[in-house]
Structure formats: C-alpha cells, structure tokens
Coordinates of C-alpha atoms in Angstrom, one line a residue:
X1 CA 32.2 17.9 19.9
X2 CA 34.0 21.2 18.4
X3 CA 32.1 23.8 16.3
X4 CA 33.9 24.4 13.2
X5 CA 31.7 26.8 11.5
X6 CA 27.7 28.4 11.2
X7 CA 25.9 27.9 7.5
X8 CA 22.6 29.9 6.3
X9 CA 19.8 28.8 4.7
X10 CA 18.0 31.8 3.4
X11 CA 14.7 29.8 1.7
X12 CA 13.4 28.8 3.5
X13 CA 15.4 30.4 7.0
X14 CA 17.2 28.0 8.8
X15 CA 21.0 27.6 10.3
X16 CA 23.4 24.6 10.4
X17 CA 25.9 23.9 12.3
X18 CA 29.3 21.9 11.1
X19 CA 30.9 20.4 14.0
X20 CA 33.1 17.9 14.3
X21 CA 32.6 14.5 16.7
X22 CA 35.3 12.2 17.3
X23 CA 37.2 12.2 13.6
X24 CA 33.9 12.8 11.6
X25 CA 32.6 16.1 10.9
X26 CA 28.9 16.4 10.9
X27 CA 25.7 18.8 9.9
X28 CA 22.9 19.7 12.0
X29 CA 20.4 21.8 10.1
X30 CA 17.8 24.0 13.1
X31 CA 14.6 25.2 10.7
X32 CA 13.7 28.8 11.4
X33 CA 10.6 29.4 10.1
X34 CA 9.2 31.4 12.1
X35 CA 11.9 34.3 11.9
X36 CA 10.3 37.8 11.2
X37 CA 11.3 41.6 11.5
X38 CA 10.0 41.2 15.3
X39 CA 12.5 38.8 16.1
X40 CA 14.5 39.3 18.9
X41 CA 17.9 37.7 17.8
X42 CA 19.8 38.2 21.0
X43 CA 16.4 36.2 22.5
X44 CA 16.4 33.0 19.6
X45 CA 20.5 33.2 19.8
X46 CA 20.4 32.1 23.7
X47 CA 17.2 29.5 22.9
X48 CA 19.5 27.7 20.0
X49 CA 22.6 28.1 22.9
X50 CA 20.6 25.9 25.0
X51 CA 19.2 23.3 23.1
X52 CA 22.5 22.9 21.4
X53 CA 25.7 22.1 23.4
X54 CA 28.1 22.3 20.6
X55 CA 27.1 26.5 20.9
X56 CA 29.7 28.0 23.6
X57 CA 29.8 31.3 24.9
X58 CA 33.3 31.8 22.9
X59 CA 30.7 32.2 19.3
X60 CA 27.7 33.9 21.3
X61 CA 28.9 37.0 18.9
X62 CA 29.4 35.3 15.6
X63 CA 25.9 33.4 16.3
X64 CA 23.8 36.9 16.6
X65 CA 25.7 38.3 13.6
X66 CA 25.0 35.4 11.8
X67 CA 21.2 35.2 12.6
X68 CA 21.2 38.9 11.9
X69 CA 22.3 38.5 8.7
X70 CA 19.9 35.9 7.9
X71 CA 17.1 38.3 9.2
X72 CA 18.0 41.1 6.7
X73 CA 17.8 39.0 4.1
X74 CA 14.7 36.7 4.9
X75 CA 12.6 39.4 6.0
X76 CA 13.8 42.3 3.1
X77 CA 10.1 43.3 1.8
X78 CA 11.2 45.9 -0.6
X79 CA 9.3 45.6 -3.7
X80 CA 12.0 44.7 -6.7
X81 CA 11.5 46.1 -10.4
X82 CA 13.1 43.0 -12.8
X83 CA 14.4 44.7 -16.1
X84 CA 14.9 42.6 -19.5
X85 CA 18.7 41.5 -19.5
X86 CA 18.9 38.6 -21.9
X87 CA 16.6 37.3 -24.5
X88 CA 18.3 33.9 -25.2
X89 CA 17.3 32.6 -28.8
X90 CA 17.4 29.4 -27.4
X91 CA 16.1 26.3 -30.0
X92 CA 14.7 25.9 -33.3
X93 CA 11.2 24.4 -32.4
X94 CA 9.4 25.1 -29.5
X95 CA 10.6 24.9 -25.5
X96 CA 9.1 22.4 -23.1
X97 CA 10.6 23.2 -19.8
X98 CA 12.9 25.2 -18.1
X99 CA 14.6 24.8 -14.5
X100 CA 17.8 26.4 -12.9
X101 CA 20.6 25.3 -10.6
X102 CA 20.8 25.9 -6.8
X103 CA 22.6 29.2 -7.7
X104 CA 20.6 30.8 -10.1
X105 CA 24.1 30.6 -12.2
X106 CA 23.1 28.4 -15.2
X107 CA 19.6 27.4 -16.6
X108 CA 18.2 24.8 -18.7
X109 CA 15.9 24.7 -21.7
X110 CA 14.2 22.2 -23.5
X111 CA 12.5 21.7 -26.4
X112 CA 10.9 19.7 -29.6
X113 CA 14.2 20.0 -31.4
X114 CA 14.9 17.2 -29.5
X115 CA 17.8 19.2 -27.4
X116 CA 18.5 20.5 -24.0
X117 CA 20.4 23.3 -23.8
X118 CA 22.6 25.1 -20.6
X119 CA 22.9 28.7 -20.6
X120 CA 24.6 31.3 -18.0
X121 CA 22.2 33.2 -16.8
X122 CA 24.9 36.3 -16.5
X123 CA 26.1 36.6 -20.2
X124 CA 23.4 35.0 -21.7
X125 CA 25.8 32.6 -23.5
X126 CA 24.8 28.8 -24.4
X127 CA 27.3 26.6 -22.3
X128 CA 26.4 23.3 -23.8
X129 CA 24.0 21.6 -26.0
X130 CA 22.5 18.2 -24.8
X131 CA 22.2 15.9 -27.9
X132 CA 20.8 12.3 -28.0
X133 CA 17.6 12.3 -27.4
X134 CA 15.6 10.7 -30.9
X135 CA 12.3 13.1 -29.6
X136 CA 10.9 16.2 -27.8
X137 CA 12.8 16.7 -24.6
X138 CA 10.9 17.5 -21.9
X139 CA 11.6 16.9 -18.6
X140 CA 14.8 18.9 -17.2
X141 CA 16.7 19.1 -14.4
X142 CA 19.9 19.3 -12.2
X143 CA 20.6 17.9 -9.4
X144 CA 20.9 20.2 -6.7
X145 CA 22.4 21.3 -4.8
X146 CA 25.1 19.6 -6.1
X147 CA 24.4 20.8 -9.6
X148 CA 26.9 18.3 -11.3
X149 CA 24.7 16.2 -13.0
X150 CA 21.4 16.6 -15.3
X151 CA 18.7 14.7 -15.8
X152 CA 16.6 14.9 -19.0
X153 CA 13.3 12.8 -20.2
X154 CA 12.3 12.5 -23.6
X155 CA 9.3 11.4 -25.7
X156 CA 11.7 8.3 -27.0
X157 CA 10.8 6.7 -24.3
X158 CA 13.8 7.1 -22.4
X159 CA 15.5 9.4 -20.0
X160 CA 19.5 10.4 -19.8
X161 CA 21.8 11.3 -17.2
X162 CA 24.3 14.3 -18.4
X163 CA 27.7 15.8 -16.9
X164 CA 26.9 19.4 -16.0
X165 CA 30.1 20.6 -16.8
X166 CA 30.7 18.5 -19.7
X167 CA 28.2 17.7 -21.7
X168 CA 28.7 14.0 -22.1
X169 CA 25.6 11.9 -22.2
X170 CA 26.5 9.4 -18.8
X171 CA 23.4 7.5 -18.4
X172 CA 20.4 6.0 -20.4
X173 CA 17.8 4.8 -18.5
X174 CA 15.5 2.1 -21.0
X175 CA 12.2 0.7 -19.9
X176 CA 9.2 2.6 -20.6
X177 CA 6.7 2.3 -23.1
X178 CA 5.3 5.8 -23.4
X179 CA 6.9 9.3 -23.3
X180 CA 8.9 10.2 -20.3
X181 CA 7.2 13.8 -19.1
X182 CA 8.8 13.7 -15.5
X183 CA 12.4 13.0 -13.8
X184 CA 13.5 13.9 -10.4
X185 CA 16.7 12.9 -8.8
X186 CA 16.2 11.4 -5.2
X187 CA 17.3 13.5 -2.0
X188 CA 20.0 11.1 -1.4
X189 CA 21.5 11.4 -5.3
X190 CA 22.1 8.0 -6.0
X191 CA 18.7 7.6 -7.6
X192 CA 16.6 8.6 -10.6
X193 CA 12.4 8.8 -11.0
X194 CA 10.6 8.9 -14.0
X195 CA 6.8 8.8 -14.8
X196 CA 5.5 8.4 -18.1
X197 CA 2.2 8.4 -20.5
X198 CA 2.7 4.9 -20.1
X199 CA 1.0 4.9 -16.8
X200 CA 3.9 3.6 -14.9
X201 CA 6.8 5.4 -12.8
X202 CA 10.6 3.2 -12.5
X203 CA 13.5 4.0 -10.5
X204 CA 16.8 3.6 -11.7
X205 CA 20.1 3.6 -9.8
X206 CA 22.2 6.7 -10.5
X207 CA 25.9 4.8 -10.9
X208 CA 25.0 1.3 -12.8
X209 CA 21.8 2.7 -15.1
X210 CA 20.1 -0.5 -13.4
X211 CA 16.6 -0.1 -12.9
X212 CA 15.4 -1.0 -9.3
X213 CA 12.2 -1.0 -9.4
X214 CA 8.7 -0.2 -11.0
X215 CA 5.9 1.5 -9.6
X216 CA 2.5 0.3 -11.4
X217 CA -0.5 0.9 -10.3
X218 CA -2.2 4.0 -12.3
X219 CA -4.4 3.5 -14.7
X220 CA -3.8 6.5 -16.8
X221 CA -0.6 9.1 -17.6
X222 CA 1.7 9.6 -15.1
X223 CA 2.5 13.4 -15.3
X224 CA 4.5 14.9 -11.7
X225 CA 6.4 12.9 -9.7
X226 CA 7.9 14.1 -6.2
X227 CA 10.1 12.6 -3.4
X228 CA 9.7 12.8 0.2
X229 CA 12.9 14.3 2.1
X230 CA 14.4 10.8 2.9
X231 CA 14.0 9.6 -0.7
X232 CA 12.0 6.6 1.1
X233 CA 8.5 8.0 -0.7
X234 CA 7.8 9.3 -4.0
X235 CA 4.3 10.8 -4.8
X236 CA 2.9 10.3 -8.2
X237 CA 0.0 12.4 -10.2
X238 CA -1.3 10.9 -12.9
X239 CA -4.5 11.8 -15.4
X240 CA -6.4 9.0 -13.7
X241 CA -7.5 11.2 -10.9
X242 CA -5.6 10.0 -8.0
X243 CA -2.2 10.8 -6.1
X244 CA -0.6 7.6 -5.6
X245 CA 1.9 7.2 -2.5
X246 CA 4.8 4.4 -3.1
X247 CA 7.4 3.1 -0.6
X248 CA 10.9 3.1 -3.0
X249 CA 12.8 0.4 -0.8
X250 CA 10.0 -2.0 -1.7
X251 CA 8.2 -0.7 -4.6
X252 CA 5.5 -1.3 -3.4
X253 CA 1.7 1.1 -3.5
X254 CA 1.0 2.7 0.6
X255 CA -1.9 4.1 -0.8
X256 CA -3.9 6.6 -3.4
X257 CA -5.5 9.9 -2.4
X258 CA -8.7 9.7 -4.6
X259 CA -11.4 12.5 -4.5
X260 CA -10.5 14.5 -7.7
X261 CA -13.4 14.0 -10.5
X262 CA -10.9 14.6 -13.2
X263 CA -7.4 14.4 -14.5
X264 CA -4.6 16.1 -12.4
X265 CA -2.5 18.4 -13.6
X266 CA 0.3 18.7 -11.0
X267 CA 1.0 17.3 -6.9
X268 CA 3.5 18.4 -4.6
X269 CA 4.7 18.2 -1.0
X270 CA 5.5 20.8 1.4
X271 CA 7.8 22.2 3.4
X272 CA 7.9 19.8 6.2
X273 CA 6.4 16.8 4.2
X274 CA 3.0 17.0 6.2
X275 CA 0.9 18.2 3.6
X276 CA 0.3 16.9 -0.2
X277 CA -1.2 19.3 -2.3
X278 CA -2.9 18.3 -6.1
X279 CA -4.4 20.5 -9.1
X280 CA -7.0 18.8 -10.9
X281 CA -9.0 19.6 -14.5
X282 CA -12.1 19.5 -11.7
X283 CA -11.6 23.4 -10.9
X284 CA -10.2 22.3 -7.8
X285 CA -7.0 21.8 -5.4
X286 CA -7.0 19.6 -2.8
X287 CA -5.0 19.0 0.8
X288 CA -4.0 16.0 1.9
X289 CA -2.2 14.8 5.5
X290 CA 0.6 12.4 4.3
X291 CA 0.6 10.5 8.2
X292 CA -3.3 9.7 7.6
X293 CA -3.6 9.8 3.8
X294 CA -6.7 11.6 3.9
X295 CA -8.3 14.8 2.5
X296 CA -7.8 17.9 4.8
X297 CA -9.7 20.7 2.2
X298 CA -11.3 21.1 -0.7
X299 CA -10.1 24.7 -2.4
X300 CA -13.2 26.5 -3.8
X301 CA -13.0 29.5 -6.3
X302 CA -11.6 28.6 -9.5
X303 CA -14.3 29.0 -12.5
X304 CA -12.3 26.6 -14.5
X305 CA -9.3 24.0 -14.5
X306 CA -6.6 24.6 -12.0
X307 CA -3.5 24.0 -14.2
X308 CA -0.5 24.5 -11.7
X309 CA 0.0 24.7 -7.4
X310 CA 3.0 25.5 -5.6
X311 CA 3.9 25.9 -2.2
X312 CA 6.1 29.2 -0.4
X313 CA 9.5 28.2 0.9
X314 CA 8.0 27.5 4.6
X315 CA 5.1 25.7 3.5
X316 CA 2.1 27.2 4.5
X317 CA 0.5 29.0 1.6
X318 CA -0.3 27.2 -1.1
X319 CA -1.1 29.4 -4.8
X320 CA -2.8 27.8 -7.4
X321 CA -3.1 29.0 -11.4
X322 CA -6.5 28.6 -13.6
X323 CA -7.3 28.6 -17.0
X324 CA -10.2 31.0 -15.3
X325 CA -7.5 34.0 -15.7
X326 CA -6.3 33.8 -12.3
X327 CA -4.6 32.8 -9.4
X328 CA -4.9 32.2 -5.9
X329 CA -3.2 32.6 -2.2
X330 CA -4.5 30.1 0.3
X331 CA -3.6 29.4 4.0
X332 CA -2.3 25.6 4.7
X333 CA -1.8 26.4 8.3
X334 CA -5.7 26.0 10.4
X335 CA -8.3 26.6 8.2
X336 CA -7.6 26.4 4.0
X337 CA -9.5 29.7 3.9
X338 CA -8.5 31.9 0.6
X339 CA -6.0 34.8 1.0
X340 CA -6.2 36.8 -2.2
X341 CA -6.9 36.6 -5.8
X342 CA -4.7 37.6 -8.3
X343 CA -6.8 38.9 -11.2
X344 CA -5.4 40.7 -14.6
X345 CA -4.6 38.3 -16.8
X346 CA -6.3 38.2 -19.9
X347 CA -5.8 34.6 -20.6
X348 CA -5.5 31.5 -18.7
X349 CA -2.2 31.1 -16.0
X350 CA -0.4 28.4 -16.5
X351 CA 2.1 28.6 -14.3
X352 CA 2.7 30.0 -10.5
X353 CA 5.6 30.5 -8.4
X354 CA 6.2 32.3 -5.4
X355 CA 9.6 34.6 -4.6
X356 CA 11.8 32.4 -2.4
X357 CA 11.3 35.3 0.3
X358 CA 7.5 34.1 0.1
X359 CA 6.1 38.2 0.1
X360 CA 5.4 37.8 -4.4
X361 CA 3.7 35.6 -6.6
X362 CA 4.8 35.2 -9.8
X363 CA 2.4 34.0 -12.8
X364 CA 3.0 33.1 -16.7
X365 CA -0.1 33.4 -19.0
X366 CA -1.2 32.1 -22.4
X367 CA -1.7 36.4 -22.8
X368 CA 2.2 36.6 -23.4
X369 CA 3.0 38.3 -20.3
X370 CA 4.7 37.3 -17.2
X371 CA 3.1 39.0 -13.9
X372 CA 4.7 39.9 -10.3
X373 CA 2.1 40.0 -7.2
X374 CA 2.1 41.1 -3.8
X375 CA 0.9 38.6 -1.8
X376 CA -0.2 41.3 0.8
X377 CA -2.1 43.4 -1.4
X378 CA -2.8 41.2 -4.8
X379 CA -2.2 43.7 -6.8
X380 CA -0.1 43.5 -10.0
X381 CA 3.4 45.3 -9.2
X382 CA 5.2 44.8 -12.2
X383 CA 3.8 43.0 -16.1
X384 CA 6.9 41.6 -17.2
X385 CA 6.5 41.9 -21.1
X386 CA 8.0 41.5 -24.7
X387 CA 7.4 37.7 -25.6
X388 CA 5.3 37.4 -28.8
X389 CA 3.4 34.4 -27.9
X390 CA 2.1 32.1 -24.7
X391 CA 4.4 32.6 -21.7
X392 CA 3.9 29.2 -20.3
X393 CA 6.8 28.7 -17.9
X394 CA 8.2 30.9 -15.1
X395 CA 10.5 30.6 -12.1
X396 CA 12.7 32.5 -9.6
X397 CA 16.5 31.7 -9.0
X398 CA 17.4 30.6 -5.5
X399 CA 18.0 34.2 -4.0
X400 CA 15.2 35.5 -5.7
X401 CA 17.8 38.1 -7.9
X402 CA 16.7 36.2 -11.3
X403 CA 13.5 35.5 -13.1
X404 CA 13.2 33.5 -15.9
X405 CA 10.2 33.6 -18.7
X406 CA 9.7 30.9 -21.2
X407 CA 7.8 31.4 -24.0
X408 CA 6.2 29.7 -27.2
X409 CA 7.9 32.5 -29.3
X410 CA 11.2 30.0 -28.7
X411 CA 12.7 32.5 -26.6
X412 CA 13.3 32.2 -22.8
X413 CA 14.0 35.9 -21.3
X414 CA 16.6 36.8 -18.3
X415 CA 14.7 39.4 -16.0
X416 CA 17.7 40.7 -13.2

C-alpha cells in the first residue's frame, strides 16, 4: 500500500486517505467528530499513524498541517453578518423548492410554472431552464457530490432526470398515480426514489428508466423520503402517521415506527444512521433507534405543529420548527433534553437548518423574514430581510459562505 494523497471533509470533520493497493487506488474515509479548539493535533496525528499503516513517518508533517487546517476551519466560531447579493427574479408563479450543489456554486428553483430553473449563485445569472414537466415542479435536486445530474418531481405524476450541464431532459420515470412531492438519488447513483400523494414510493434505475421496484404499504401521502448510507434502506414519511423502513434489494416493508397521532410533516436520518428523527402535526418530534426500530424520546415543547426537523453535520442535535413561532435545539446524544429555544418570529417557522459548522441555526418564517441563531446563546444574531411575502424555504451552501431565502414573493435571495 502507497499513500498517494490526504482529503478533508470539513462538514461534518473527517480525513480520507487515497492510497493505492496492488493496481487499484482506494479511499478510506476516518470520521472526526469529535475535533474541537482543545484538540491536540500532534496527539490525534500519532493515534490515526497507528491505526493506519498506510501513514509513514515520511507525511507525519503533511498529516498535522492537514488536520490543522481542518481545525481552523471546523472549529471557526466567529459570528458572520450575510449581506443581500442577488435577488434572482426567478419564475412567473410561485417557487416550491430550492436545493444547491455540493459546492454552493449553482442552485435550483422550482415552481408552479411548471419549470426548474439553475442559477449561479456568484452572478446571479439563470444557467438553464428545465422544461417538460405538464405541472408544478416540486421536488429538486442534484446529485451530489457529483453534481452532474438533476432530478426533478412533478405533480404530472412523473419525475425526470436532467443533464446538469446541459439541460436536456435524460430520464422520465412513469408509474405513479398521484403527484410526485419527493426524489432523492441513492448513495450509490445508479438509482432514483420517489414518493407520492398516491401513497406509494418506486425506485427506478438511473441508466434504463426501468422501475425496480415499488414500495406500498402506507395508507396515506407519501411526503419525505431518505436513504441510508449504503442505499440498501430508504425511510418513508407519509400523512398516515408512521415512518415506514423498506429494504431496496427486495422491496420489501422491515417495519413502521408508529406512535405519532397525526400526519408527519418531515423524517430524517442522522449522521451515523443510528437515529431516525420525525415531525408530526401532533406538536411533537420523535427519536427512533434504526437497529431496534423503536421510540428512544418523545420531544415536548412545541404549542402547535412541528412543521420541519434537521439534524447538525455530526448528528447529535436535532432543531425542530413550529407553527408555534419557534424553534428548538435538542441533544440526541444521552438524554433528549431541550437546549434552547429560538423565539422572535412573528409567525409560524417553516423551515430550519443548521450552519454546516453546527454553532447557527437558521429559520424561514411565514413573517417574511429569514433568522440567523446562535445555538450557544439563542439569541437572534442577524434578521435577514426584504422579501415581501412568506419566506418558506432556507438553506446554507456546503462551506457555510452562502445562504439562500426563498420566498412566496417569486424571488429567491443570495445572502454572501
């Protein structure tokens, strides 16, 4: 085995190391989660040197410099001011969804004109416009990291597969009966998700359009859709109440996570794939261990419907948004307990994200303002404002240098 070069991760921190074995060169990826300002690089270089024989003394040097760098990034807890650098007046009708690329280079948009649109973030120009689609398109998104291809579902019923670079409609993917209101490309990228109003999730392959399989099994709307890191799982929420858990190489139903009293309004794994998280109309989250499929905690607080979770980068907080004006912090690690509350809104949050550096939460409210948190305080740092109606979509770019705000008012806004 021969070392041929180091690679960062920044969010969540971890290192990878390219080496070559025999003619093949190969990735190992060492998680770092647990790297802080106190961390004592020289210390955590010489641990990694000795659980990894592909480290020599000869890179000793590069490997410190390299975790050092990491460190300065990872653990950089100055608080940022975001100013308005693009307003991009993006469709004719209103937007649906927005998501970015691994860079935080291009973004999409979608919306009831029946369009997607690509834009660069830097000059605010429109790159390409998605046409195709006979209804509202909803569900967006690229697959990264590769970033080559996009996936798009529509309330036709059908979802299509896009060249990035392009624009040329590769793909479409026939077989449901209801709207299509959730796509995600597997971790391996030869296959495509969907879920649907029409209760049902399929799986298509990625090269033929062939669809491999269908997952039935709720009894109401499908509405989020995740895969496990192996691509062998894929969680579904649905309006029925219940988190379903489905093995993709048989199609087949493991189990559902029922306890919710009401619809759900979004699921998600973490980090590490231990935890399952769901929002429900019930004022309530919920924690679930994916190895015994049962119900870890019940989060207590919200006055009213939790609308949207999320998890930091390294997986153990978990924020939730309310139509109660607020949101939430709350530990995943021992005992669920509630960190802070985020209170200042004047209308209901319906949307949360976390800075990839995990030290802000970001929230978008129906009260047309976008909000920026610190997670050790809870107080408002910065109101992002200037949209004339609901800001009901937000999200950070990978390095955390880019917000983006999507509104009602048609606009989406670049915050640098």
């Amino acid at each position: 085995m021969r070392l041929l070069r180091f690679l960062l991760r920044y969010f969540p921190p971890g290192l990878a190391l390219e080496y070559r074995q025999g003619g093949d060169v190969k990735t190992k990826m060492i998680d770092l989660l647990d790297l802080s300002i106190e961390t004592d690089i020289k210390a955590l270089a010489e641990s990694i040197k000795a659980s990894e024989p592909v480290i020599t003394e000869s890179v000793m040097d590069q490997l410190v410099e390299t975790l050092q760098k990491l460190q300065a990034k990872v653990c950089n807890v100055d608080v940022k001011r975001y100013y308005k650098h693009k307003t991009l007046r993006t469709h004719l009708l209103p937007l649906t969804n927005i998501a970015f690329d691994k860079l935080g280079k291009r973004c999409l948009t979608g919306s009831y004109d029946r369009t997607c649109k690509v834009w660069d973030i830097e000059s605010g120009e429109e790159l390409l416009t998605l046409e195709g689609h006979k209804n509202v398109v909803y569900a967006v998104s690229f697959n990264n990291p590769i970033s080559d291809k996009i996936v798009t579902g529509s309330f036709d019923k059908t979802a299509n597969i896009w060249c990035s670079r392009t624009g040329h409609c590769l793909l479409t993917f026939w077989g449901h009966d209801g709207e299509v209101v959730v796509t995600k490309f597997s971790p391996t990228q030869n296959k495509v998700a969907t879920g649907s109003l029409d209760a049902t999730s399929r799986i298509f392959n990625l090269t033929t359009g062939q669809e491999l399989g269908l997952l039935k099994g709720h009894t109401a709307e499908v509405i989020a859709l995740h895969y496990n890191d192996d691509g062998n799982q894929i969680i579904t929420g649905s309006f029925d109440g219940t988190v379903n858990v489905w093995d993709t190489r048989t199609f087949t139903r493991v189990c559902a996570l029922i306890g919710h009293r009401s619809e759900l309004s979004n699921c998600l794994y973490n980090f590490d794939y231990s935890l399952i998280a769901s929002s429900s109309m019930d004022k309530t989250a919920k924690l679930w261990d994916t190895r015994k499929n049962e119900c870890l905690a019940t989060l207590l607080g919200h006055d009213d419907e939790v609308l949207d979770l999320t998890f930091d980068n390294k997986g153990k907080r978990l924020a939730t948004a309310s139509s109660d004006t607020t949101a939430r912090v709350w530990d995943t690690t021992t005992d669920f307990r509630q960190l802070s509350v985020m209170q200042g809104h004047r209308e209901e949050v319906s949307k949360v994200c976390f800075s990839p550096n995990g030290h802000h939460l970001l929230t978008s409210s129906l009260d047309k303002t976008a909000r920026l948190w610190s997670l050790e305080s809870g107080y408002c740092v910065q109101k992002l404002e200037g949209h004339t109606d609901d800001v009901f979509s937000c999200a950070f770019s990978y390095t955390g240098d880019t917000i983006v705000t999507a509104s009602k008012d048609n606009t989406c806004t670049i915050w640098r």
